[in-house]
């Protein structure tokens, strides 16, 4: 069974600085998807960024980028120029490639606080 | 852009009562997922539907059932509610296929409190 591990329960960063959230996963599959979701205090689950395992290029979305290391099964999220609105719980999630086993498997989350 | 709609947003029930949660997926999305998120926990997969058929089942109690209707909306029925069922229930939708279509978009959730 696939597992997702986020080893940092809580992190904090100063506004405008850069922070990296860690995520490792375990799978025997070669094709899969990885996601980072953000859950602010409103508890809405918001997609931040996604990565397809067969793509070597790391995904980027504005201030958010990932460092995907397939051999190491690592998928870290870098937030540049942190803003107060980035304060949230961040969940790393894994999904099998295609087929009916499409549910997301989440890590336990990292609570990020951006300080002014 | 249209998002996933869930109703009601908040629900308070007594123990042993029943509850029905509704989910309206993003237009043209054919797959619906239900997740349960307890306080301070990560979301846990309950059940999913593709083209109105159950496609996968997770840690859903036997007291819960769900279905997807012809208009693709889905309902999660919960009976004999227990205190431990108090949680945030998310519905997510996606479009079956590969690549970007497989991304799940979440609704705002239904907060269920069982007293």
PDB file of C-alpha atoms in Angstrom:
ATOM      1  CA  UNK A   1       0.000   0.000   0.000  1.00  0.00           C
ATOM      2  CA  UNK A   2       1.138   3.507  -0.753  1.00  0.00           C
ATOM      3  CA  UNK A   3       2.075   5.801   2.110  1.00  0.00           C
ATOM      4  CA  UNK A   4       2.858   9.504   2.307  1.00  0.00           C
ATOM      5  CA  UNK A   5       5.025  10.980   5.044  1.00  0.00           C
ATOM      6  CA  UNK A   6       5.372  14.611   6.012  1.00  0.00           C
ATOM      7  CA  UNK A   7       8.027  14.799   8.699  1.00  0.00           C
ATOM      8  CA  UNK A   8       7.511  18.443   9.673  1.00  0.00           C
ATOM      9  CA  UNK A   9       4.314  18.880  11.712  1.00  0.00           C
ATOM     10  CA  UNK A  10       4.851  22.637  11.996  1.00  0.00           C
ATOM     11  CA  UNK A  11       7.018  25.261  10.343  1.00  0.00           C
ATOM     12  CA  UNK A  12       7.259  29.010  10.409  1.00  0.00           C
ATOM     13  CA  UNK A  13       8.780  31.544   8.035  1.00  0.00           C
ATOM     14  CA  UNK A  14       9.140  35.294   7.899  1.00  0.00           C
ATOM     15  CA  UNK A  15       7.161  37.177   5.317  1.00  0.00           C
ATOM     16  CA  UNK A  16       9.024  37.497   1.984  1.00  0.00           C
ATOM     17  CA  UNK A  17      11.382  34.634   2.792  1.00  0.00           C
ATOM     18  CA  UNK A  18      11.544  31.162   1.256  1.00  0.00           C
ATOM     19  CA  UNK A  19      10.461  27.935   2.926  1.00  0.00           C
ATOM     20  CA  UNK A  20      10.583  24.290   1.867  1.00  0.00           C
ATOM     21  CA  UNK A  21       8.110  21.651   3.024  1.00  0.00           C
ATOM     22  CA  UNK A  22       9.184  18.021   2.846  1.00  0.00           C
ATOM     23  CA  UNK A  23       7.243  15.004   1.633  1.00  0.00           C
ATOM     24  CA  UNK A  24       8.309  11.436   1.011  1.00  0.00           C
ATOM     25  CA  UNK A  25       6.190   8.599  -0.260  1.00  0.00           C
ATOM     26  CA  UNK A  26       6.373   4.889  -0.763  1.00  0.00           C
ATOM     27  CA  UNK A  27       5.027   3.060  -3.801  1.00  0.00           C
ATOM     28  CA  UNK A  28       5.936   0.196  -6.091  1.00  0.00           C
ATOM     29  CA  UNK A  29       4.260   1.903  -9.043  1.00  0.00           C
ATOM     30  CA  UNK A  30       6.269   3.674 -11.714  1.00  0.00           C
ATOM     31  CA  UNK A  31       3.530   6.034 -12.883  1.00  0.00           C
ATOM     32  CA  UNK A  32       1.543   8.183 -10.483  1.00  0.00           C
ATOM     33  CA  UNK A  33       0.610  11.730  -9.587  1.00  0.00           C
ATOM     34  CA  UNK A  34       1.693  13.880  -6.679  1.00  0.00           C
ATOM     35  CA  UNK A  35      -0.079  16.931  -5.355  1.00  0.00           C
ATOM     36  CA  UNK A  36       0.227  19.621  -2.758  1.00  0.00           C
ATOM     37  CA  UNK A  37      -3.022  20.932  -1.312  1.00  0.00           C
ATOM     38  CA  UNK A  38      -3.375  23.935   0.962  1.00  0.00           C
ATOM     39  CA  UNK A  39      -5.971  24.096   3.728  1.00  0.00           C
ATOM     40  CA  UNK A  40      -6.289  27.573   5.257  1.00  0.00           C
ATOM     41  CA  UNK A  41      -8.257  28.205   8.468  1.00  0.00           C
ATOM     42  CA  UNK A  42     -11.462  28.188   6.395  1.00  0.00           C
ATOM     43  CA  UNK A  43     -10.652  24.454   5.864  1.00  0.00           C
ATOM     44  CA  UNK A  44     -11.229  24.659   2.130  1.00  0.00           C
ATOM     45  CA  UNK A  45      -8.886  22.245   0.285  1.00  0.00           C
ATOM     46  CA  UNK A  46      -7.108  24.198  -2.422  1.00  0.00           C
ATOM     47  CA  UNK A  47      -4.860  22.672  -5.068  1.00  0.00           C
ATOM     48  CA  UNK A  48      -1.434  24.287  -5.015  1.00  0.00           C
ATOM     49  CA  UNK A  49       0.579  22.287  -7.516  1.00  0.00           C
ATOM     50  CA  UNK A  50       0.674  18.881  -9.213  1.00  0.00           C
ATOM     51  CA  UNK A  51       3.364  16.658 -10.690  1.00  0.00           C
ATOM     52  CA  UNK A  52       3.097  13.692 -13.015  1.00  0.00           C
ATOM     53  CA  UNK A  53       5.730  11.103 -12.165  1.00  0.00           C
ATOM     54  CA  UNK A  54       6.646  10.412 -15.792  1.00  0.00           C
ATOM     55  CA  UNK A  55       7.603  14.061 -16.270  1.00  0.00           C
ATOM     56  CA  UNK A  56      11.164  14.807 -15.212  1.00  0.00           C
ATOM     57  CA  UNK A  57      10.678  18.553 -15.197  1.00  0.00           C
ATOM     58  CA  UNK A  58       9.725  19.979 -11.814  1.00  0.00           C
ATOM     59  CA  UNK A  59       6.339  21.706 -11.734  1.00  0.00           C
ATOM     60  CA  UNK A  60       6.076  25.416 -10.936  1.00  0.00           C
ATOM     61  CA  UNK A  61       3.090  27.648 -10.259  1.00  0.00           C
ATOM     62  CA  UNK A  62       4.079  31.274  -9.668  1.00  0.00           C
ATOM     63  CA  UNK A  63       5.753  31.381  -6.217  1.00  0.00           C
ATOM     64  CA  UNK A  64       5.317  27.638  -5.706  1.00  0.00           C
ATOM     65  CA  UNK A  65       7.668  25.021  -7.079  1.00  0.00           C
ATOM     66  CA  UNK A  66       8.484  21.416  -6.331  1.00  0.00           C
ATOM     67  CA  UNK A  67      11.653  19.375  -6.166  1.00  0.00           C
ATOM     68  CA  UNK A  68      10.635  15.945  -7.420  1.00  0.00           C
ATOM     69  CA  UNK A  69      13.222  13.233  -6.867  1.00  0.00           C
ATOM     70  CA  UNK A  70      11.651  10.047  -8.218  1.00  0.00           C
ATOM     71  CA  UNK A  71      14.450   7.680  -7.229  1.00  0.00           C
ATOM     72  CA  UNK A  72      14.449   9.025  -3.698  1.00  0.00           C
ATOM     73  CA  UNK A  73      10.633   9.150  -3.637  1.00  0.00           C
ATOM     74  CA  UNK A  74      10.752  12.717  -2.463  1.00  0.00           C
ATOM     75  CA  UNK A  75       8.424  15.576  -3.382  1.00  0.00           C
ATOM     76  CA  UNK A  76       9.184  18.822  -1.564  1.00  0.00           C
ATOM     77  CA  UNK A  77       7.344  22.121  -1.959  1.00  0.00           C
ATOM     78  CA  UNK A  78       9.191  25.420  -2.080  1.00  0.00           C
ATOM     79  CA  UNK A  79       7.325  28.632  -1.404  1.00  0.00           C
ATOM     80  CA  UNK A  80       9.182  31.755  -2.444  1.00  0.00           C
ATOM     81  CA  UNK A  81       8.446  35.300  -1.257  1.00  0.00           C
ATOM     82  CA  UNK A  82       6.134  33.953   1.473  1.00  0.00           C
ATOM     83  CA  UNK A  83       2.987  35.946   2.096  1.00  0.00           C
ATOM     84  CA  UNK A  84       0.704  36.131   5.120  1.00  0.00           C
ATOM     85  CA  UNK A  85      -2.004  34.442   3.057  1.00  0.00           C
ATOM     86  CA  UNK A  86       0.203  31.377   2.715  1.00  0.00           C
ATOM     87  CA  UNK A  87      -0.472  30.569   6.370  1.00  0.00           C
ATOM     88  CA  UNK A  88      -2.252  27.217   6.208  1.00  0.00           C
ATOM     89  CA  UNK A  89      -1.971  23.469   6.617  1.00  0.00           C
ATOM     90  CA  UNK A  90      -0.241  21.926   3.626  1.00  0.00           C
ATOM     91  CA  UNK A  91      -0.982  18.344   2.614  1.00  0.00           C
ATOM     92  CA  UNK A  92       1.102  16.251   0.262  1.00  0.00           C
ATOM     93  CA  UNK A  93      -0.989  13.678  -1.630  1.00  0.00           C
ATOM     94  CA  UNK A  94      -0.372  10.654  -3.859  1.00  0.00           C
ATOM     95  CA  UNK A  95      -2.611   9.214  -6.543  1.00  0.00           C
ATOM     96  CA  UNK A  96      -2.221   6.124  -8.691  1.00  0.00           C
ATOM     97  CA  UNK A  97      -1.995   6.654 -12.443  1.00  0.00           C
ATOM     98  CA  UNK A  98      -5.358   6.156 -14.107  1.00  0.00           C
ATOM     99  CA  UNK A  99      -7.747   3.281 -13.497  1.00  0.00           C
ATOM    100  CA  UNK A 100     -10.362   3.096 -10.790  1.00  0.00           C
ATOM    101  CA  UNK A 101      -7.947   3.395  -7.856  1.00  0.00           C
ATOM    102  CA  UNK A 102      -8.119   7.122  -8.079  1.00  0.00           C
ATOM    103  CA  UNK A 103      -8.432   8.193  -4.470  1.00  0.00           C
ATOM    104  CA  UNK A 104      -5.868  10.511  -2.941  1.00  0.00           C
ATOM    105  CA  UNK A 105      -3.636   9.313  -0.130  1.00  0.00           C
ATOM    106  CA  UNK A 106      -2.636  12.203   2.095  1.00  0.00           C
ATOM    107  CA  UNK A 107       0.236  12.837   4.439  1.00  0.00           C
ATOM    108  CA  UNK A 108      -0.476  14.085   7.955  1.00  0.00           C
ATOM    109  CA  UNK A 109       0.153  17.676   6.906  1.00  0.00           C
ATOM    110  CA  UNK A 110       2.526  20.499   7.775  1.00  0.00           C
ATOM    111  CA  UNK A 111       1.157  23.571   9.511  1.00  0.00           C
ATOM    112  CA  UNK A 112       2.881  26.619   8.045  1.00  0.00           C
ATOM    113  CA  UNK A 113       2.808  29.987   9.786  1.00  0.00           C
ATOM    114  CA  UNK A 114       4.007  33.072   7.932  1.00  0.00           C
ATOM    115  CA  UNK A 115       5.056  35.794  10.345  1.00  0.00           C
ATOM    116  CA  UNK A 116       5.043  39.530   9.562  1.00  0.00           C
TER     117      UNK A 116
ATOM    118  CA  UNK B   1     -15.093  28.961 -13.112  1.00  0.00           C
ATOM    119  CA  UNK B   2     -17.702  26.692 -11.581  1.00  0.00           C
ATOM    120  CA  UNK B   3     -16.613  24.759  -8.525  1.00  0.00           C
ATOM    121  CA  UNK B   4     -17.831  21.765  -6.583  1.00  0.00           C
ATOM    122  CA  UNK B   5     -20.953  22.545  -4.574  1.00  0.00           C
ATOM    123  CA  UNK B   6     -21.780  20.829  -1.316  1.00  0.00           C
ATOM    124  CA  UNK B   7     -24.880  21.136   0.787  1.00  0.00           C
ATOM    125  CA  UNK B   8     -25.585  21.688   3.517  1.00  0.00           C
ATOM    126  CA  UNK B   9     -22.467  23.496   4.676  1.00  0.00           C
ATOM    127  CA  UNK B  10     -23.204  22.829   8.330  1.00  0.00           C
ATOM    128  CA  UNK B  11     -25.288  20.112   9.925  1.00  0.00           C
ATOM    129  CA  UNK B  12     -26.059  19.311  13.537  1.00  0.00           C
ATOM    130  CA  UNK B  13     -27.588  15.944  14.393  1.00  0.00           C
ATOM    131  CA  UNK B  14     -28.298  13.866  17.451  1.00  0.00           C
ATOM    132  CA  UNK B  15     -26.861  10.408  18.029  1.00  0.00           C
ATOM    133  CA  UNK B  16     -28.683   7.661  16.147  1.00  0.00           C
ATOM    134  CA  UNK B  17     -30.189  10.123  13.662  1.00  0.00           C
ATOM    135  CA  UNK B  18     -29.600  10.063   9.922  1.00  0.00           C
ATOM    136  CA  UNK B  19     -27.972  12.644   7.664  1.00  0.00           C
ATOM    137  CA  UNK B  20     -27.760  13.169   3.929  1.00  0.00           C
ATOM    138  CA  UNK B  21     -24.937  15.138   2.366  1.00  0.00           C
ATOM    139  CA  UNK B  22     -25.128  16.308  -1.230  1.00  0.00           C
ATOM    140  CA  UNK B  23     -22.421  17.026  -3.766  1.00  0.00           C
ATOM    141  CA  UNK B  24     -22.695  18.681  -7.187  1.00  0.00           C
ATOM    142  CA  UNK B  25     -19.501  18.161  -9.210  1.00  0.00           C
ATOM    143  CA  UNK B  26     -17.887  20.596 -11.591  1.00  0.00           C
ATOM    144  CA  UNK B  27     -19.767  20.500 -14.928  1.00  0.00           C
ATOM    145  CA  UNK B  28     -18.510  17.738 -17.247  1.00  0.00           C
ATOM    146  CA  UNK B  29     -16.742  15.960 -14.401  1.00  0.00           C
ATOM    147  CA  UNK B  30     -17.798  12.323 -14.292  1.00  0.00           C
ATOM    148  CA  UNK B  31     -16.059  11.120 -11.128  1.00  0.00           C
ATOM    149  CA  UNK B  32     -16.916  11.962  -7.532  1.00  0.00           C
ATOM    150  CA  UNK B  33     -14.954  11.168  -4.382  1.00  0.00           C
ATOM    151  CA  UNK B  34     -15.998  11.466  -0.740  1.00  0.00           C
ATOM    152  CA  UNK B  35     -13.489  12.114   2.041  1.00  0.00           C
ATOM    153  CA  UNK B  36     -13.842  12.428   5.804  1.00  0.00           C
ATOM    154  CA  UNK B  37     -11.551  14.718   7.783  1.00  0.00           C
ATOM    155  CA  UNK B  38     -11.639  14.468  11.555  1.00  0.00           C
ATOM    156  CA  UNK B  39     -10.320  17.280  13.764  1.00  0.00           C
ATOM    157  CA  UNK B  40      -6.585  17.681  13.350  1.00  0.00           C
ATOM    158  CA  UNK B  41      -6.394  14.815  10.858  1.00  0.00           C
ATOM    159  CA  UNK B  42      -5.751  14.365   7.172  1.00  0.00           C
ATOM    160  CA  UNK B  43      -8.650  13.546   4.834  1.00  0.00           C
ATOM    161  CA  UNK B  44      -9.535   9.869   4.610  1.00  0.00           C
ATOM    162  CA  UNK B  45     -11.077   8.396   1.481  1.00  0.00           C
ATOM    163  CA  UNK B  46     -14.573   6.957   1.879  1.00  0.00           C
ATOM    164  CA  UNK B  47     -15.958   6.072  -1.547  1.00  0.00           C
ATOM    165  CA  UNK B  48     -15.892   7.099  -5.193  1.00  0.00           C
ATOM    166  CA  UNK B  49     -18.145   6.901  -8.235  1.00  0.00           C
ATOM    167  CA  UNK B  50     -17.451   6.976 -11.949  1.00  0.00           C
ATOM    168  CA  UNK B  51     -20.289   7.316 -14.430  1.00  0.00           C
ATOM    169  CA  UNK B  52     -22.850   6.561 -11.710  1.00  0.00           C
ATOM    170  CA  UNK B  53     -21.182   3.317 -10.686  1.00  0.00           C
ATOM    171  CA  UNK B  54     -19.202   2.779  -7.507  1.00  0.00           C
ATOM    172  CA  UNK B  55     -15.560   2.643  -8.525  1.00  0.00           C
ATOM    173  CA  UNK B  56     -13.674   2.288  -5.273  1.00  0.00           C
ATOM    174  CA  UNK B  57     -14.330   1.953  -1.579  1.00  0.00           C
ATOM    175  CA  UNK B  58     -12.200   3.067   1.321  1.00  0.00           C
ATOM    176  CA  UNK B  59     -12.792   3.183   5.053  1.00  0.00           C
ATOM    177  CA  UNK B  60     -16.511   3.792   4.831  1.00  0.00           C
ATOM    178  CA  UNK B  61     -18.601   2.398   7.705  1.00  0.00           C
ATOM    179  CA  UNK B  62     -21.419   0.016   6.839  1.00  0.00           C
ATOM    180  CA  UNK B  63     -23.808   2.612   8.289  1.00  0.00           C
ATOM    181  CA  UNK B  64     -22.923   4.911   5.397  1.00  0.00           C
ATOM    182  CA  UNK B  65     -24.051   4.530   1.815  1.00  0.00           C
ATOM    183  CA  UNK B  66     -23.708   6.688  -1.250  1.00  0.00           C
ATOM    184  CA  UNK B  67     -24.759   6.918  -4.840  1.00  0.00           C
ATOM    185  CA  UNK B  68     -24.268   9.005  -7.925  1.00  0.00           C
ATOM    186  CA  UNK B  69     -27.296  10.073  -9.909  1.00  0.00           C
ATOM    187  CA  UNK B  70     -27.958  10.529 -13.625  1.00  0.00           C
ATOM    188  CA  UNK B  71     -27.061  14.241 -13.404  1.00  0.00           C
ATOM    189  CA  UNK B  72     -23.743  13.191 -11.746  1.00  0.00           C
ATOM    190  CA  UNK B  73     -24.548  14.682  -8.379  1.00  0.00           C
ATOM    191  CA  UNK B  74     -23.846  12.407  -5.454  1.00  0.00           C
ATOM    192  CA  UNK B  75     -25.356  11.872  -2.034  1.00  0.00           C
ATOM    193  CA  UNK B  76     -23.756  10.404   1.077  1.00  0.00           C
ATOM    194  CA  UNK B  77     -26.305   8.865   3.420  1.00  0.00           C
ATOM    195  CA  UNK B  78     -25.274   8.353   7.026  1.00  0.00           C
ATOM    196  CA  UNK B  79     -27.441   6.414   9.461  1.00  0.00           C
ATOM    197  CA  UNK B  80     -27.260   5.625  13.179  1.00  0.00           C
ATOM    198  CA  UNK B  81     -24.933   8.569  13.651  1.00  0.00           C
ATOM    199  CA  UNK B  82     -22.278   8.304  16.336  1.00  0.00           C
ATOM    200  CA  UNK B  83     -20.290  10.995  18.113  1.00  0.00           C
ATOM    201  CA  UNK B  84     -17.212   9.886  16.187  1.00  0.00           C
ATOM    202  CA  UNK B  85     -18.873  10.760  12.902  1.00  0.00           C
ATOM    203  CA  UNK B  86     -18.409  14.453  13.711  1.00  0.00           C
ATOM    204  CA  UNK B  87     -16.070  15.629  11.004  1.00  0.00           C
ATOM    205  CA  UNK B  88     -15.672  17.674   7.862  1.00  0.00           C
ATOM    206  CA  UNK B  89     -16.909  15.772   4.827  1.00  0.00           C
ATOM    207  CA  UNK B  90     -15.432  16.705   1.491  1.00  0.00           C
ATOM    208  CA  UNK B  91     -16.631  15.891  -1.949  1.00  0.00           C
ATOM    209  CA  UNK B  92     -14.143  16.146  -4.806  1.00  0.00           C
ATOM    210  CA  UNK B  93     -14.683  15.757  -8.526  1.00  0.00           C
ATOM    211  CA  UNK B  94     -12.507  15.000 -11.516  1.00  0.00           C
ATOM    212  CA  UNK B  95     -12.762  13.981 -15.125  1.00  0.00           C
ATOM    213  CA  UNK B  96     -11.731  10.426 -15.934  1.00  0.00           C
ATOM    214  CA  UNK B  97      -8.729  10.217 -18.198  1.00  0.00           C
ATOM    215  CA  UNK B  98      -5.061  10.883 -17.795  1.00  0.00           C
ATOM    216  CA  UNK B  99      -2.850  13.749 -16.940  1.00  0.00           C
ATOM    217  CA  UNK B 100      -4.357  17.017 -15.867  1.00  0.00           C
ATOM    218  CA  UNK B 101      -7.876  15.583 -16.062  1.00  0.00           C
ATOM    219  CA  UNK B 102      -7.134  13.360 -13.110  1.00  0.00           C
ATOM    220  CA  UNK B 103      -6.807  16.290 -10.735  1.00  0.00           C
ATOM    221  CA  UNK B 104      -9.406  16.301  -7.988  1.00  0.00           C
ATOM    222  CA  UNK B 105     -11.038  19.587  -7.078  1.00  0.00           C
ATOM    223  CA  UNK B 106     -12.608  19.824  -3.675  1.00  0.00           C
ATOM    224  CA  UNK B 107     -15.850  21.364  -2.540  1.00  0.00           C
ATOM    225  CA  UNK B 108     -16.023  23.551   0.568  1.00  0.00           C
ATOM    226  CA  UNK B 109     -17.045  20.623   2.734  1.00  0.00           C
ATOM    227  CA  UNK B 110     -19.959  19.865   5.044  1.00  0.00           C
ATOM    228  CA  UNK B 111     -19.252  20.244   8.745  1.00  0.00           C
ATOM    229  CA  UNK B 112     -21.207  17.582  10.612  1.00  0.00           C
ATOM    230  CA  UNK B 113     -21.580  17.771  14.358  1.00  0.00           C
ATOM    231  CA  UNK B 114     -23.184  14.853  16.157  1.00  0.00           C
ATOM    232  CA  UNK B 115     -24.406  15.605  19.675  1.00  0.00           C
TER     233      UNK B 115
END
